[in-house]
Amino acid sequence: MHSRIGLFLSPVHETGQDPHLAIRRNLDLVEQADELNFDEAWFGEHHTLGWGLVGAPETLIAAASQRTRQIKLAHGVVPLSGHHPFHVASRAVHLDHLTRGRYILGVGPGVPFDAKMFGLEQPVQRRRLEEALPTVLELVNGDERITQQTDWFDLRDAKLQLPRFSPDGIEVAMATSGTSQSSPRLIGQYGLSMTSFALPFALMTPGAPAHINLAHQWKFAEESAAEHGRTLDRDKWRIALPVHVAETREEAYADVREGYDRWLFEYFGKAAGRDVISPDVPREKALEARVEAGGALVGSVDDVVEGIRRLHEITGGFGTLLVYVADWTSWEKTNRSMELLARYVTPRITGSADRPQEAVDWAIASRAK
């Protein structure tokens, strides 16, 4: 019984705490998500700005694979511009074995802040992604030997020695933030799965590039797929955004307001050096502004159910909601939010609670005859 919900762990953690415990927390969270029947858990890769501590997500995926039973584990994402494609493919196939087929390879160009440290300009990131992607796909899911030479990698009759575990191949997804058509069109060209971020924080600030809304991201991907003789499956479309559920709307906002403020102004504002809020939005209303813009779901069970249904309406439908874990509140309140999502929100979205209620209704109606 699938919940059609997952976790997206950048993961980010406020500075000032023990980084060892922060790393362990991510594994504990995924283990809990597995018990709560979440479908997926994604791990990001970051090397700068202090809050994103995980620079080797494959190690956490490997560790989580031994602590979980059914949840799928995903890279979110491997920046192909910074990794040799053979090593990306080799790690992917090993993780396919360690997870017994529960691994998803997520790819993308890379984070701008990390790229700067590596001396990579944005056009170079994009070019390297386009060069490495078909090579990685063939190495992971193909059977041919590859010979390819670029200015940053060289392969000669390359082929992995280890066969993949999954007989139908490893699922490959690409992330898109809605800032350009490039990623959706690559998704369509190669028939990949798509993972969309509902509203990157920077797009709410003055002078930010025009955001390609979710429905148009899918449209561009479908158009590209048709041009290349492929079809895409909405069931493999993931949409990521922060979600927090509590017993009441007031409690939910109170839980995360201070943490959201620090995440926005300390992490993205001070550490990343971004303008993070429009001048016409008071700082104390920044969280409400994000929720109203569609960049987060915060509230009661009813509020979040309504928000997910609205997201389905405006997109035309998608497969899985990924809860971006932003560390806005205590671990205990985050755990409670996950429990409410699993027990009360997702059954109303998937319909899994309908049959027990139908049995009650039938019993009542049959006595009245």
PDB file of N, CA and C in Angstrom, residues 45 64 85 99 136 213 242 356 363:
ATOM      1  N   GLU A  45      23.438  16.621  -2.192  1.00  0.00           N
ATOM      2  CA  GLU A  45      24.897  16.734  -2.079  1.00  0.00           C
ATOM      3  C   GLU A  45      25.293  18.202  -2.042  1.00  0.00           C
ATOM      4  N   ALA A  64      21.568   3.782   5.114  1.00  0.00           N
ATOM      5  CA  ALA A  64      20.113   3.688   5.261  1.00  0.00           C
ATOM      6  C   ALA A  64      19.576   2.389   4.670  1.00  0.00           C
ATOM      7  N   PRO A  85      31.846  10.353 -14.989  1.00  0.00           N
ATOM      8  CA  PRO A  85      30.630   9.563 -15.238  1.00  0.00           C
ATOM      9  C   PRO A  85      30.792   8.079 -14.950  1.00  0.00           C
ATOM     10  N   THR A  99      20.706  -1.847  -1.916  1.00  0.00           N
ATOM     11  CA  THR A  99      19.296  -1.578  -1.603  1.00  0.00           C
ATOM     12  C   THR A  99      18.371  -2.677  -2.111  1.00  0.00           C
ATOM     13  N   VAL A 136      26.429   8.125 -18.710  1.00  0.00           N
ATOM     14  CA  VAL A 136      26.004   7.501 -17.460  1.00  0.00           C
ATOM     15  C   VAL A 136      24.840   6.541 -17.710  1.00  0.00           C
ATOM     16  N   ASN A 213       6.280  27.739 -14.158  1.00  0.00           N
ATOM     17  CA  ASN A 213       5.439  27.032 -13.202  1.00  0.00           C
ATOM     18  C   ASN A 213       5.454  25.526 -13.462  1.00  0.00           C
ATOM     19  N   PRO A 242       8.559  22.135   1.319  1.00  0.00           N
ATOM     20  CA  PRO A 242       8.455  21.920   2.765  1.00  0.00           C
ATOM     21  C   PRO A 242       7.006  21.677   3.181  1.00  0.00           C
ATOM     22  N   PRO A 356     -12.519   0.896   4.845  1.00  0.00           N
ATOM     23  CA  PRO A 356     -13.046   0.754   6.200  1.00  0.00           C
ATOM     24  C   PRO A 356     -14.292   1.607   6.429  1.00  0.00           C
ATOM     25  N   ALA A 363     -22.740  -1.293   6.942  1.00  0.00           N
ATOM     26  CA  ALA A 363     -23.332  -1.928   8.116  1.00  0.00           C
ATOM     27  C   ALA A 363     -24.507  -1.100   8.647  1.00  0.00           C
TER      28      ALA A 363
END
